[in-house]
Amino acid sequence: MMNYDRLPLIKGLKDYMEEKNARFHMPGHRNEDSVEEFSVLKENLYRFDVTEVEGTDNLHYPEEIIARSQKLLSEAMGSRESLYCINGSTASNYAMIFGLLKREDTVLVQRNCHQSIYHAISLLELKPAYLMPEMIKEFNLPSFITLSELARVHEAYPEAKAVILTSPTYHGIVTDLSPLAEYCERHGLYLLVDEAHGAHFPFSPLLPDSSMKTGAHASSVSFHKTLPSLTQGSVLNLSEKLTEDEIYRIRHYHRVFQSSSPSYPLLASMEMARYYMEENGEALYRILLDRVARLKKDLKNISGIRILDKEQVPIFDETRLVIGTPLPGAEMDRILREEYHIQCEMSEGRSLIFILTPFDTQKDLESIFHALKSIRSKHEKRWLEEEEVEEPPHPMSSHTPVRRYTEDDTLYLPAEEVLLKDASGRVSMEKVVPYPPGIPLLLPGEVITEEILSALTLYLSQNANLLKTRSIRKDRLSVVKEGSMQ
Ligand SMILES: Cc1ncc(COP(=O)(O)O)c(C=O)c1O
């Protein structure tokens, strides 16, 4: 008899599994027993867990089976070359940024980018100039970048070497990349796209075009987020626009940022995801998108529910279900899990986000509709009252952050904690990251504004999951100590 008291991690995972939730979160597989192709991986999980010996090739210097697999991968991705990455798109992002930019280069960066981009900027001491996203007012949501915003910021920072965009966003919002790519081409800028949430795009013409198709120099795609790959599987795509020297440098950093002992089961799961989707993706996504359209239509009939789609966003990934509700997202998330055995990907403000894949059954999708309908009737009074609640505008809608220090500089500065109400105008020592989605609200070295403070207060009142690095108490923020500013 196994003593699970001494196996807390395994026990926790087992407990979660035994809840038998309908899962609408990463990874993009649903442990599908019905798909025959996956059985070769499941049955051989431990047997496939090998190292670099005769016949198994080497991820860092591929010549044989990995090289052949990457060749097929690049054909599927529409790239000049695609590299497997076993440390997620976090490492793919590092490799493309380090490979193409030099220390202290200026870069034009979408402000609502993932923390891995901020980490790369910090490590390489890049100078970021922020591209501010369009706001989706109905959802209080930062979204895509327009050509005019790129041109505006580039004019102010003509020395910039690259544009770093996130498309699609966590919410499935895609930037219309073609005109931006053309602009970058004309002005000698690299276009690097964090496409972590868009790995599935090349597998169906009904999905938005991938960034390799619309002109990026390089892109990172997380296979594990939307495709049936094990967690941490990512692919770094390199386009025909890059020279041999540039690709050589990217390959170098691709080695630097990854384990020297890559997991073969993980690599094999990425290969299978590519193969399976090449064989079946077109048909599967047609069925899924059909089901999603019906689900959205039904959901829109529940009064108070709002659905993010092409009405608000010109290019949208319909496999991402973003639902606005009158009740706070964190509360809805909890009710769905506890009372209806549904786990969404994340909640924020008054929204819920679900990641839908071809492996979700019709019944699972319908369960979302039935649950929301039931929650609405059980909580009718509050539902109607809170429909009228207005949230303060998102801080990214009104200001470009002012950066006094780099994140690295702040590591050497003295800190003090002040009450939130006294923090306006001070320089933050804190990184505040609502997680997920992992997009920093405030970075160390930035000036704290009233907008940031009211967003922070709102997040706290909604019990949102905020990652913080220093401040322990909820009502305080760590700032640069008075009198120590240089
Ligand atoms: C937009 C974006 N980029 C990059 C990443 C990092 O990807 P990974 O988890 O594959 O390392 C994430 C993770 O959530 C993300 O949302």
Coordinates of C-alpha atoms in Angstrom, one line a residue, residues 36 40 42 70 77 95-96 162 170 246 252 273 287-288 331 358 397 404 412 429 454 480:
E36 CA -4.7 5.5 -31.2
V40 CA 2.8 4.6 -28.7
K42 CA 1.9 6.6 -23.4
Q70 CA 13.0 19.2 -37.4
M77 CA 5.5 25.6 -39.7
A95 CA 17.2 32.5 -28.0
M96 CA 15.6 34.7 -30.7
A162 CA 13.8 45.3 -33.5
Y170 CA -3.4 35.1 -24.1
E246 CA 22.0 35.3 -37.8
H252 CA 24.1 29.2 -30.2
A273 CA 1.5 16.6 -32.2
I287 CA -15.6 20.5 -36.3
L288 CA -14.2 22.4 -33.3
E331 CA -15.4 33.8 -7.9
P358 CA -10.2 19.5 -30.9
S397 CA -5.1 52.4 -21.7
R404 CA 13.9 55.3 -13.8
Y412 CA 21.3 46.8 -5.8
M429 CA 11.2 47.9 -6.3
S454 CA -6.2 51.6 -8.6
V480 CA 13.2 52.6 -3.6

